[in-house]
Short mmCIF file of C-alpha atoms and ligand atoms in Angstrom, two decimals:
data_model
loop_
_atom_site.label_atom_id
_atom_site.label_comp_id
_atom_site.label_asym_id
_atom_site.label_seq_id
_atom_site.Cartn_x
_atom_site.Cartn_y
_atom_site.Cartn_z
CA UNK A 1 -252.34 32.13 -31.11
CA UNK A 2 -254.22 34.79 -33.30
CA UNK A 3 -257.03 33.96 -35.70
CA UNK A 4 -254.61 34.68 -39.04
CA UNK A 5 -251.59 32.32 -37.42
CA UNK A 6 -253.85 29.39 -36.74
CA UNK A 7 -255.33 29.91 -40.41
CA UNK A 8 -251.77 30.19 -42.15
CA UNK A 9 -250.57 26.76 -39.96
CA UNK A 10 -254.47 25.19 -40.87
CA UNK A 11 -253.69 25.86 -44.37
CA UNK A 12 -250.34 24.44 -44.57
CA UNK A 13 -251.49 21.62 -42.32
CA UNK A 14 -254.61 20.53 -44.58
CA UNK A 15 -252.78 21.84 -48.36
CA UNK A 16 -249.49 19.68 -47.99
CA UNK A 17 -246.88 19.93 -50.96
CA UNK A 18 -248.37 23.18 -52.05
CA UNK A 19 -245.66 25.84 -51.13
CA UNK A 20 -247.04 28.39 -53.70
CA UNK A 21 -250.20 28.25 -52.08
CA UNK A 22 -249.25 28.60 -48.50
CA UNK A 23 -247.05 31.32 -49.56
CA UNK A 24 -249.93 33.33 -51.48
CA UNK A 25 -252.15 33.02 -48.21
CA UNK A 26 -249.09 34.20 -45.91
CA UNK A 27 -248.94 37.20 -47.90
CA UNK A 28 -252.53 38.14 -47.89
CA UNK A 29 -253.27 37.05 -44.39
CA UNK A 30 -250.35 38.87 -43.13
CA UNK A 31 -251.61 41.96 -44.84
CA UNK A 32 -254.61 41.78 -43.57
CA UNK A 33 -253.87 41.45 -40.08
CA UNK A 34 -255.13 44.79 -38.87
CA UNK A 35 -258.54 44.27 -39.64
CA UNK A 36 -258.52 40.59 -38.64
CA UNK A 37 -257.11 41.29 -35.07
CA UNK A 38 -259.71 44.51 -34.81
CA UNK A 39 -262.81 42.15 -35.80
CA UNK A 40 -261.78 39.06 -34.45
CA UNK A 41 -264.99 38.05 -32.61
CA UNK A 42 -266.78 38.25 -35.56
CA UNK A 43 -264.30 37.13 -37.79
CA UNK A 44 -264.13 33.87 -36.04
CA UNK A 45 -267.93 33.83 -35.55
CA UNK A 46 -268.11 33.57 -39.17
CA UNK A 47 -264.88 31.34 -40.08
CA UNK A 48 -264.58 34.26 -42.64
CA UNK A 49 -260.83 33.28 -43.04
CA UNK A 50 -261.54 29.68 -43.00
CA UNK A 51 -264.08 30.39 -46.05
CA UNK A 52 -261.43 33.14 -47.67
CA UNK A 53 -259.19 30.76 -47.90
CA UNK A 54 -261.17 27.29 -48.77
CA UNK A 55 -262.29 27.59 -52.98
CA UNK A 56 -265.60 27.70 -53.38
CA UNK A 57 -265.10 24.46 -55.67
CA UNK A 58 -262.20 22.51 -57.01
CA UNK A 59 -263.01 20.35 -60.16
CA UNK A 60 -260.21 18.14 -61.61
CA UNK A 61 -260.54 16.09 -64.38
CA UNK A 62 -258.96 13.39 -67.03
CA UNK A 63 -258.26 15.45 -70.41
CA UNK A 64 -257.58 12.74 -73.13
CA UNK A 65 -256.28 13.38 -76.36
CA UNK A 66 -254.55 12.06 -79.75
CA UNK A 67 -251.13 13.21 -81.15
CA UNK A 68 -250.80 13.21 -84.59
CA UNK A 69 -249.41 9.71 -84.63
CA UNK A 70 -252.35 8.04 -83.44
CA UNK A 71 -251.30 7.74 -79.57
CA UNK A 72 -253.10 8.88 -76.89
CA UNK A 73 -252.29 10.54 -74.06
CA UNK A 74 -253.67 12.16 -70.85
CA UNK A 75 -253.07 15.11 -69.41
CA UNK A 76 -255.01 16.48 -66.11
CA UNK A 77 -257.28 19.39 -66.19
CA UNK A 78 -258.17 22.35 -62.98
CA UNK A 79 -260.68 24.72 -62.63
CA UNK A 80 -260.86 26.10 -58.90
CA UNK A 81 -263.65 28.29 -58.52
CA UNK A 82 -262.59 30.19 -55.62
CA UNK A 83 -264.46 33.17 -54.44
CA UNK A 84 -267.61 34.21 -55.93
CA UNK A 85 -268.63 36.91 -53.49
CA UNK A 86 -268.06 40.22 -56.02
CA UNK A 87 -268.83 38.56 -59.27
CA UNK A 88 -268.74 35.78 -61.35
CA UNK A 89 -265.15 33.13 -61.45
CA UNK A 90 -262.51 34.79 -63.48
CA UNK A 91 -258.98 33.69 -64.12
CA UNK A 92 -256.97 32.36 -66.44
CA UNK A 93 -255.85 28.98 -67.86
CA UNK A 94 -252.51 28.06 -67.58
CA UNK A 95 -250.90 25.12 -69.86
CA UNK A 96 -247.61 24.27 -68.87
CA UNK A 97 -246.16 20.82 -67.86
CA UNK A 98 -245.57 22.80 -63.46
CA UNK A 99 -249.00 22.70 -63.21
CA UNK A 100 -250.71 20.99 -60.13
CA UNK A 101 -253.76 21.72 -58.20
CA UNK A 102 -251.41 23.72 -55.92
CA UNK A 103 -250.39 26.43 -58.36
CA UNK A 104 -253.82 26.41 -59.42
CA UNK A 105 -254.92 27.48 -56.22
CA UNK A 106 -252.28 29.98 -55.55
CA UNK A 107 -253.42 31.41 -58.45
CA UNK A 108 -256.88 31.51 -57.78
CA UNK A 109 -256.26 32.74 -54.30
CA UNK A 110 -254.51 35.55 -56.32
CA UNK A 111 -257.13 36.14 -58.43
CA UNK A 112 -259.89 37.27 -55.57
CA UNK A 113 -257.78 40.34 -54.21
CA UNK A 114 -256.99 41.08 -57.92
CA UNK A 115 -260.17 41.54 -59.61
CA UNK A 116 -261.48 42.90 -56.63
CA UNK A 117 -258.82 45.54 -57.07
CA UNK A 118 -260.12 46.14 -60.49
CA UNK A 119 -263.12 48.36 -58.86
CA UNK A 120 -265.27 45.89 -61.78
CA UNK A 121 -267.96 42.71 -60.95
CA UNK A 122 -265.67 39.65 -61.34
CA UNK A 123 -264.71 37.12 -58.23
CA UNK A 124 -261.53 34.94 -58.29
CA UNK A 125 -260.93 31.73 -60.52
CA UNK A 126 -258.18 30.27 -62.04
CA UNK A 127 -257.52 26.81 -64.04
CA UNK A 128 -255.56 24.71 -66.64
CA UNK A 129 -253.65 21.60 -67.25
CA UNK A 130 -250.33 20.13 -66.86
CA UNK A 131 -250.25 20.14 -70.77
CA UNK A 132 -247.37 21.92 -72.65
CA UNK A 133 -248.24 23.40 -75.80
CA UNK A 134 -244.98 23.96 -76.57
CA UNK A 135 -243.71 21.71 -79.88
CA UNK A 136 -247.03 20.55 -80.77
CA UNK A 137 -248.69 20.75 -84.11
CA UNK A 138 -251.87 23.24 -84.03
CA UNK A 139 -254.28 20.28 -84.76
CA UNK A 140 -252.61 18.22 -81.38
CA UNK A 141 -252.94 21.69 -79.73
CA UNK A 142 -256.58 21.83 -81.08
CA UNK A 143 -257.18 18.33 -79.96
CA UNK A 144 -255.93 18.97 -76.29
CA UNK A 145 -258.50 22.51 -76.10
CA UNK A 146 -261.51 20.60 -77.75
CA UNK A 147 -260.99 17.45 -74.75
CA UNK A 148 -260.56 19.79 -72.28
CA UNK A 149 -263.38 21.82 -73.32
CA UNK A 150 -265.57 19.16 -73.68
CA UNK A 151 -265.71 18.68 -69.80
CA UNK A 152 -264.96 22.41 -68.45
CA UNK A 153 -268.17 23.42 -70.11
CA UNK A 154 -270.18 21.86 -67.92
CA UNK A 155 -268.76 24.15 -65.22
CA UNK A 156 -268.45 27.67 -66.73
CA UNK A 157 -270.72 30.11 -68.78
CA UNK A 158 -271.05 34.03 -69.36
CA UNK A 159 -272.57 35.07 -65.95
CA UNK A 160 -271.20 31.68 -63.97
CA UNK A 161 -267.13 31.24 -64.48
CA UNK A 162 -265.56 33.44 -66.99
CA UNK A 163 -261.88 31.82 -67.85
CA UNK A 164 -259.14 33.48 -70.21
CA UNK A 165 -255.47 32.95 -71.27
CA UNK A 166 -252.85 32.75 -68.94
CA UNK A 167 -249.02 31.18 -69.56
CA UNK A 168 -249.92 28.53 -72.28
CA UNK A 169 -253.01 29.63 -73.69
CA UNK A 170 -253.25 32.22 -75.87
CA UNK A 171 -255.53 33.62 -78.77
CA UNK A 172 -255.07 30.01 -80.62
CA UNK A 173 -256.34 27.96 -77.38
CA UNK A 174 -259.19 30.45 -76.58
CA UNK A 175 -260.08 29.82 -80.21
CA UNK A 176 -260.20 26.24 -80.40
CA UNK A 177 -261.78 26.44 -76.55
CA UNK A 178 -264.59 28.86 -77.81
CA UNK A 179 -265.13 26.84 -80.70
CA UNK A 180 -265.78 23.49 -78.73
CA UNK A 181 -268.27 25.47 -76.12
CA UNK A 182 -270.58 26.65 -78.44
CA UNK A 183 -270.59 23.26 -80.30
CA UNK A 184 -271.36 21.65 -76.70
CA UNK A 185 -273.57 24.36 -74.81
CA UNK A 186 -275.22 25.77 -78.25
CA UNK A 187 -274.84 28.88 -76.68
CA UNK A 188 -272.84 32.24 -78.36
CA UNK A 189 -271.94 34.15 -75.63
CA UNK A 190 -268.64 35.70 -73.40
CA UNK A 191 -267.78 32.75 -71.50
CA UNK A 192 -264.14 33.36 -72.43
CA UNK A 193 -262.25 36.29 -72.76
CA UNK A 194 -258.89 36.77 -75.37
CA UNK A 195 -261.24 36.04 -77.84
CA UNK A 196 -260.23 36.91 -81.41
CA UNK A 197 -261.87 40.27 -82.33
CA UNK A 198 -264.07 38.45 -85.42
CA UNK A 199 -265.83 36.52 -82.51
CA UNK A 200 -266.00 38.77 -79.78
CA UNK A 201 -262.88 39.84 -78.54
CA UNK A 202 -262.21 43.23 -76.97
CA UNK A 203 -259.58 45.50 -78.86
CA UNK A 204 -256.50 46.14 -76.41
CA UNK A 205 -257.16 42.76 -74.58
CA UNK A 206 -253.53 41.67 -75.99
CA UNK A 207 -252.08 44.46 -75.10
CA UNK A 208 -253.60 45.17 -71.70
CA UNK A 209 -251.69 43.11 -69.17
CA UNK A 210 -248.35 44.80 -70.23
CA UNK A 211 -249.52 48.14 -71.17
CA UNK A 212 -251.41 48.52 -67.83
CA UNK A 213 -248.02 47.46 -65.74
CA UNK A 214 -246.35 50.58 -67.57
CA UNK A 215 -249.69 52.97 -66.39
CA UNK A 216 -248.68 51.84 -63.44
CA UNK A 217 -245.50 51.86 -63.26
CA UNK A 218 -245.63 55.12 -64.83
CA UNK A 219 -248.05 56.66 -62.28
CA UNK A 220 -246.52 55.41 -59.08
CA UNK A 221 -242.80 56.99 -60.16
CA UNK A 222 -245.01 60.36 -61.32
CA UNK A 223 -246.35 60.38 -58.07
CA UNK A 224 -242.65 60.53 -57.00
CA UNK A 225 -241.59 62.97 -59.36
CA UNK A 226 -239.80 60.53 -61.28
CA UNK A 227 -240.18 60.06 -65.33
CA UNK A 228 -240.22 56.90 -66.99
CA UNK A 229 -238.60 58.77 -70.24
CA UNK A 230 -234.68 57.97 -70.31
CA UNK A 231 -235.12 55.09 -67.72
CA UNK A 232 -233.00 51.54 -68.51
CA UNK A 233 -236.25 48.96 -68.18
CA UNK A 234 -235.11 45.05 -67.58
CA UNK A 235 -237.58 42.84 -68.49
CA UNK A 236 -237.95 38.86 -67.91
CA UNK A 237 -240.09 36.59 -70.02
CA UNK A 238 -240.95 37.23 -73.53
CA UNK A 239 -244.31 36.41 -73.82
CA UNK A 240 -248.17 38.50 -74.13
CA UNK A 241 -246.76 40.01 -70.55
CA UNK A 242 -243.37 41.04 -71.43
CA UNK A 243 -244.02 41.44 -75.06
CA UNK A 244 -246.50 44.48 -74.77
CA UNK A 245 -244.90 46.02 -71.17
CA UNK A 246 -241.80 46.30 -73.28
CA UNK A 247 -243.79 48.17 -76.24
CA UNK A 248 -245.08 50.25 -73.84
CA UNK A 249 -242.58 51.40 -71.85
CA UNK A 250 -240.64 52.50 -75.08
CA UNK A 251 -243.56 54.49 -76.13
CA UNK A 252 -243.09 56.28 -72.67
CA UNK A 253 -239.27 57.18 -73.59
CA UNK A 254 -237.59 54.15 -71.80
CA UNK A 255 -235.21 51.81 -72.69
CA UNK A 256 -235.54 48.15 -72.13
CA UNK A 257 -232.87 46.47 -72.35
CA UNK A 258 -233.30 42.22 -71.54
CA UNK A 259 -235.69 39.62 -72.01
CA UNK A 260 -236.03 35.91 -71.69
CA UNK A 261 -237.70 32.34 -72.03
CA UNK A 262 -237.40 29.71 -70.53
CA UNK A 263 -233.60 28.48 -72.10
CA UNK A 264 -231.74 31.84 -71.71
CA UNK A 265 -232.22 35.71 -72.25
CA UNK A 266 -231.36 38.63 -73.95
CA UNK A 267 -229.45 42.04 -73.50
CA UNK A 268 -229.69 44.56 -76.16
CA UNK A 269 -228.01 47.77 -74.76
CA UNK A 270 -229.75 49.33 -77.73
CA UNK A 271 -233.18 48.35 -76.75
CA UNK A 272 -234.97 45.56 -77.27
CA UNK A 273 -236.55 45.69 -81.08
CA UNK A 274 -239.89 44.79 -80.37
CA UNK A 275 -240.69 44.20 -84.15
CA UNK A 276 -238.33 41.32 -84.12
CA UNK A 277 -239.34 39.73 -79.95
CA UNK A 278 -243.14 39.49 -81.83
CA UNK A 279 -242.31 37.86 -84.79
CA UNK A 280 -240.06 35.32 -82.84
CA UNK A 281 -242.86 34.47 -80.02
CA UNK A 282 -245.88 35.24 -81.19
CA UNK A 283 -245.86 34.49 -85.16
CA UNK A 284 -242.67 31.41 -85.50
CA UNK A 285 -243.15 30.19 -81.67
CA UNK A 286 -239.96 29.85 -81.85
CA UNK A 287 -236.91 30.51 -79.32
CA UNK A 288 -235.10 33.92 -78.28
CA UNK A 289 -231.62 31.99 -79.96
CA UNK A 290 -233.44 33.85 -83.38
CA UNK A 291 -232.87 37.26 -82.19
CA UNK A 292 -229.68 37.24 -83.07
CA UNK A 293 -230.77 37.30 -86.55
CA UNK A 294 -232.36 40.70 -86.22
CA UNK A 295 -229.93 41.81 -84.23
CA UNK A 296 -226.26 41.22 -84.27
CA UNK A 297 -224.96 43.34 -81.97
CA UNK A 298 -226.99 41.68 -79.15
CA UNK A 299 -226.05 39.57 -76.59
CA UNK A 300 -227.83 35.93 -75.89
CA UNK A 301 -227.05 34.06 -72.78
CA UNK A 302 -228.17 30.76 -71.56
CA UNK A 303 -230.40 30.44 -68.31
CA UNK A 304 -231.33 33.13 -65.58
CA UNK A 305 -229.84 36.81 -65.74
CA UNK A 306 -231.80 39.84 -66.51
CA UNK A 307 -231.42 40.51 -63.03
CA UNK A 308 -227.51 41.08 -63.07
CA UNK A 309 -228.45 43.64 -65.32
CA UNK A 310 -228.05 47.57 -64.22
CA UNK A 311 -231.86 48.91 -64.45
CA UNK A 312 -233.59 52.13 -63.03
CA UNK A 313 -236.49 49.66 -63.05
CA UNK A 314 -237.13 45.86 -63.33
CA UNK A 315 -240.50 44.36 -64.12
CA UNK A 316 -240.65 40.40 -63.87
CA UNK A 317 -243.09 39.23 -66.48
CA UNK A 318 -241.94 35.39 -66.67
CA UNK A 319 -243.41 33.14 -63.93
CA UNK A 320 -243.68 32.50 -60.19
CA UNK A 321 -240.42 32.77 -58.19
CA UNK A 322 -238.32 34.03 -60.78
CA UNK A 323 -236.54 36.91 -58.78
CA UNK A 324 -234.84 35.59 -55.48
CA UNK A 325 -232.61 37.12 -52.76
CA UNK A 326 -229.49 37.14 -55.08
CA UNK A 327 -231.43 38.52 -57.72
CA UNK A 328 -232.84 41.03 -55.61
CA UNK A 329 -229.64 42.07 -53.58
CA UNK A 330 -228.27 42.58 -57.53
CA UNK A 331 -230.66 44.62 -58.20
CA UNK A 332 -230.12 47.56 -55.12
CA UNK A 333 -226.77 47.28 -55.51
CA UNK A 334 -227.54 48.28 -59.34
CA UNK A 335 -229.50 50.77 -58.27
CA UNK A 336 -232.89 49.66 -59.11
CA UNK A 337 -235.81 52.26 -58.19
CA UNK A 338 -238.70 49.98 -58.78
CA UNK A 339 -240.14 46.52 -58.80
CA UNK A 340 -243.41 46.31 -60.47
CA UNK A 341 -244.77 42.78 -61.44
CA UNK A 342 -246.01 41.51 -64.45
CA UNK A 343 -246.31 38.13 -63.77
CA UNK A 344 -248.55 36.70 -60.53
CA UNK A 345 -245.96 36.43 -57.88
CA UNK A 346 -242.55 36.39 -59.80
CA UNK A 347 -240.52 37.68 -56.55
CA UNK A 348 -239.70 35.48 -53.42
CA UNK A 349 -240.85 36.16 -50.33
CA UNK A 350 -237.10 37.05 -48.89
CA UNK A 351 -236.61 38.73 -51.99
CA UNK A 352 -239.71 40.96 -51.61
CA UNK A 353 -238.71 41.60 -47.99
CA UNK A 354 -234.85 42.73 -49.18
CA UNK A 355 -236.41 44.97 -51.74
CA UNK A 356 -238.57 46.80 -49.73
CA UNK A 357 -236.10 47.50 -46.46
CA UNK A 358 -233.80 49.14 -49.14
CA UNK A 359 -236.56 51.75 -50.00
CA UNK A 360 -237.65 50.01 -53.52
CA UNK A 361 -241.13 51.12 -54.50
CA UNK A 362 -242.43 47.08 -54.78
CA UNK A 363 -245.66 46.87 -56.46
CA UNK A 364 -246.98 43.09 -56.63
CA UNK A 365 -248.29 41.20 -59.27
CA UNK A 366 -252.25 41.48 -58.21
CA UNK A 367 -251.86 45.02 -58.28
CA UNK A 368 -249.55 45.62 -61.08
CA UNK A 369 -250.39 43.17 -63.67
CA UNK A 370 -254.78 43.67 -63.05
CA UNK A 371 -255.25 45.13 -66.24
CA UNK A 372 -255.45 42.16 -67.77
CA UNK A 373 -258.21 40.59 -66.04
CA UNK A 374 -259.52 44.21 -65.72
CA UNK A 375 -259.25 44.38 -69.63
CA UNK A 376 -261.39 40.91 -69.83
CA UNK A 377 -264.00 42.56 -67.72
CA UNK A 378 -264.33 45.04 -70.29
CA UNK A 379 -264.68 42.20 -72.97
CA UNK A 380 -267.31 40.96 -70.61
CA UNK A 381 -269.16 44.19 -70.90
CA UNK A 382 -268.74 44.89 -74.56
CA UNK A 383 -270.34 40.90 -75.14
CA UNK A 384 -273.40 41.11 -72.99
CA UNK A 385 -274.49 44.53 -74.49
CA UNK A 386 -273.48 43.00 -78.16
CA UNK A 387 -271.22 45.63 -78.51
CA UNK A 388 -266.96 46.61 -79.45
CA UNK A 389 -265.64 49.69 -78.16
CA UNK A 390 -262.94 51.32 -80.01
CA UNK A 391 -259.01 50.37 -78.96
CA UNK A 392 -258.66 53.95 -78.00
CA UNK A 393 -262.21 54.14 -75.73
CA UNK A 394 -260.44 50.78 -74.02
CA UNK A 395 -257.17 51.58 -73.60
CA UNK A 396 -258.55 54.66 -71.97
CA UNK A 397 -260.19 53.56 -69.36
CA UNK A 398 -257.64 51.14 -68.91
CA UNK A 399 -255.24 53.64 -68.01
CA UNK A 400 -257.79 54.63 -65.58
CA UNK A 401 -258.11 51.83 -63.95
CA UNK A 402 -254.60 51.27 -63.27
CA UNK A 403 -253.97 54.99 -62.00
CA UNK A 404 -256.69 54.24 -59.89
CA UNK A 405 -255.25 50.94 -58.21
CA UNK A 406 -252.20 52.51 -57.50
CA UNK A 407 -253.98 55.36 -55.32
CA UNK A 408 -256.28 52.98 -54.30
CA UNK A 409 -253.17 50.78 -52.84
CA UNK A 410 -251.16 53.89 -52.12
CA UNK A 411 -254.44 54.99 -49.61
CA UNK A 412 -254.70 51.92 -48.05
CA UNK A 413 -251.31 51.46 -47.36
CA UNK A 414 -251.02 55.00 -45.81
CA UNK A 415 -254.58 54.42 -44.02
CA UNK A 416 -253.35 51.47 -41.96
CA UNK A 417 -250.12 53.02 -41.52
CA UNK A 418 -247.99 51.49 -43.69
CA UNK A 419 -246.92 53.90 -45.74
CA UNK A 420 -244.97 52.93 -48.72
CA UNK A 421 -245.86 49.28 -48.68
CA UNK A 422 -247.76 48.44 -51.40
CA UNK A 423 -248.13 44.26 -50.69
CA UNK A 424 -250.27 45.74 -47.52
CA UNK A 425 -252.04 48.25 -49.48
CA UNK A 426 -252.73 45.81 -52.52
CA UNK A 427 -254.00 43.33 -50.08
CA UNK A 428 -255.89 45.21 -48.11
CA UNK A 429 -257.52 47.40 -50.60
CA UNK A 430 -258.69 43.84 -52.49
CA UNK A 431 -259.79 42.08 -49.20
CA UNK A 432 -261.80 45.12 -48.17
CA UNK A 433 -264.36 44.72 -51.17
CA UNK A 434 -264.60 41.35 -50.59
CA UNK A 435 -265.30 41.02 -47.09
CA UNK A 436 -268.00 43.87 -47.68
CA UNK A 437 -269.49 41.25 -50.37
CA UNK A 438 -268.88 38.30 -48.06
CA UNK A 439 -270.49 39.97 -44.57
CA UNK A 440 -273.76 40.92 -46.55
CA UNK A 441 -274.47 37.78 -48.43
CA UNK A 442 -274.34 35.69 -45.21
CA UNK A 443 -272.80 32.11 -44.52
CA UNK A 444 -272.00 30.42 -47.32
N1 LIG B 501 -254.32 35.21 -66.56
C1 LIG B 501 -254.48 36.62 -66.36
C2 LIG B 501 -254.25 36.96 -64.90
O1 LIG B 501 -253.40 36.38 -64.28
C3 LIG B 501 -255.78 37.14 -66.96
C4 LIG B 501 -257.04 36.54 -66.44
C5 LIG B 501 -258.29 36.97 -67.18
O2 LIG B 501 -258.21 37.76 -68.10
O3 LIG B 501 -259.36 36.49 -66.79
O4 LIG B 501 -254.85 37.86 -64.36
#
């Protein structure tokens, strides 16, 4: 059997009950097969796959905390510090009630090839809790962030593990989070990133995730003489992601047309009003039901659907799995040009597959959605020189860095012969910076 199929069944074998995890590894290891099977003496030499694919560290711990009627409860806190080889941790920290050490760790995996993708100094983390902010009062949300704190900081710090937001946690949690560090540590320094910019935050940080999925976007159809202006854009989720790829890809002359959360979605056939999505999610917390208010004329369904929608291009922003077969065979049979995702792994694996035998341009989530991490690098940069660049000097090289990932993924797909496929190139491209890293510093 060959090196990357006995890894893939090892994995499975000693990670049982976390599908999300095998399925990230597939992916990569699959990708990577070309260089594995060319170096495999020394590969195996070296158990490099066995130590690509084995975290670093995995800490797990008890988060208790009080709701505002005096009971206590207990939620459980991750941080999987994964690959350290190109830089310090980074990742995000999801809050939401799916969370288990297996998501974690799909995420993480995730993570590595991401920031590596970047082209910036930052190795693969991820963490969070199976805590749902959702419904609770700021000082219970406060409460949860200052427990959890209180025993992540013994872990993390500016130059060791660098988390950020992810689904869950946003500019409030980092807040709170920050807050109970420097109480604890005594120390002022970037050891998160989404900070608020009166503490150290990096202008375009909120923006970056879904802004760089449009440079993207934007560059790969370019590259295809194709325009984003005039395009019908559907859109899933309606959170930082979706919110600000949405802005975005209206400032390039598209229109986007759905959204959703996690009850039911949206379709405005006269374009999403972006105005209204923000002041709904990100100032009442409140449910997509409201948009109606704004807008009368649009339409609100209940559960899954912006994929039934026609779309020149579709850009899942929501969560993992979102877009399956059905979804997918909707979508060429609409007419769909591209796939580009926002979120980490929002397509299924068959899905994926469909999308790219009917000549889709497919673009996944570690490539697509890096400038948000790639964005927190930069907040990294502008806190250890003491330091705020400008939104524009951000946002610029931003836009750089994305253009650059998709030639970056667009070479290495065409390098290994593989023209077109962007889930090789992606992997590859990350792996190939991290094995570099790995080789030179040895065993460990
Ligand atoms: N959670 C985001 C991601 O999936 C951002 C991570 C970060 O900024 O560190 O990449």
């Amino acid at each position: 059997m060959s090196y990357v199929d006995e890894i893939i069944e090892q994995v499975i074998a000693k990670n049982p009950d976390e599908p999300e995890f095998h399925q990230a590894v597939r992916e990569v290891l699959d990708s990577i097969r070309v260089i594995v099977d060319a170096n495999e003496e020394q590969f195996r030499r070296d158990a490099l796959l066995e130590r690509l694919v084995n975290p670093e560290r995995q800490i797990k711990f008890r988060v208790p905390w009080v709701d505002d009627k005096g009971n206590a409860h207990v939620n459980t806190g991750y941080r999987v510090q994964f690959n350290s080889a190109i830089g310090p941790y980074k990742g995000g920290l999801r809050l939401h009630p799916s969370v288990n050490i297996g998501i974690i760790k799909f995420l993480g995996f995730e993570q590595i090839f991401k920031n590596s993708l970047t082209g910036l100094p930052i190795g693969g983390g991820k963490g969070g809790s199976d805590f749902d902010p959702k419904g609770k009062s700021d000082r219970e949300v406060m409460a949860f962030c200052q427990s959890f704190m209180t025993e992540l900081c013994k872990y993390i710090g500016a130059d060791t593990d660098v988390p950020a937001g992810d689904i869950g946690t946003g500019a409030r949690e980092i807040g709170y989070m920050f807050g109970q560090y420097k109480r604890i540590r005594g120390l002022f320094e970037g050891t998160l990133t989404g900070k608020g910019l009166s503490y150290g935050g990096s202008l375009a940080r909120t923006e970056a995730t879904g802004y760089g999925l449009l440079y993207l976007t934007d560059e790969l159809l370019r590259c295809h003489d194709i325009s984003m202006e005039g395009k019908t854009v559907a859109i899933s989720g309606a959170g930082n992601v979706a919110i600000y790829a949405a802005e975005k890809a209206q400032q390039l002359g598209a229109k986007v047309v759905t959204c959703s959360d996690s009850t039911g979605w949206i379709y405005d056939a006269e374009g999403i009003d972006i105005a209204a999505l923000k002041e709904i999610k990100e100032v009442k917390r409140a449910r997509l039901t409201e948009y109606k208010n704004y807008r009368p004329n649009a339409e609100y369904h209940e559960g899954k659907g912006v994929w039934s929608v026609k779309a020149d291009v579709a850009l899942p922003c929501a969560t993992q799995n979102e877009l399956d077969i059905e979804d997918a065979k909707q979508l060429v049979a609409n007419g769909v040009i591209a796939v580009c995702e926002g979120a980490n792994m929002p397509t299924t694996e068959e899905a994926t597959k469909y999308l790219q035998e009917n000549g889709i341009y497919f673009v996944p989530g570690k490539a697509a959605n890096a400038g948000g991490v790639a964005t927190s690098a930069l907040e990294m940069s502008q806190n250890s020189e003491h330091m705020s660049w400008t939104f524009e000097e951000v946002d610029a090289k931003l836009k750089k860095i994305m253009e650059n990932i998709y030639h970056n993924i667009d070479n290495a797909a065409k390098k290994y012969g593989f023209d077109g496929n962007y889930v090789v190139g992606a992997n590859i491209a990350g792996f190939e910076k991290v094995l570099d890293a790995m080789n030179a510093q040895g065993i460990v």
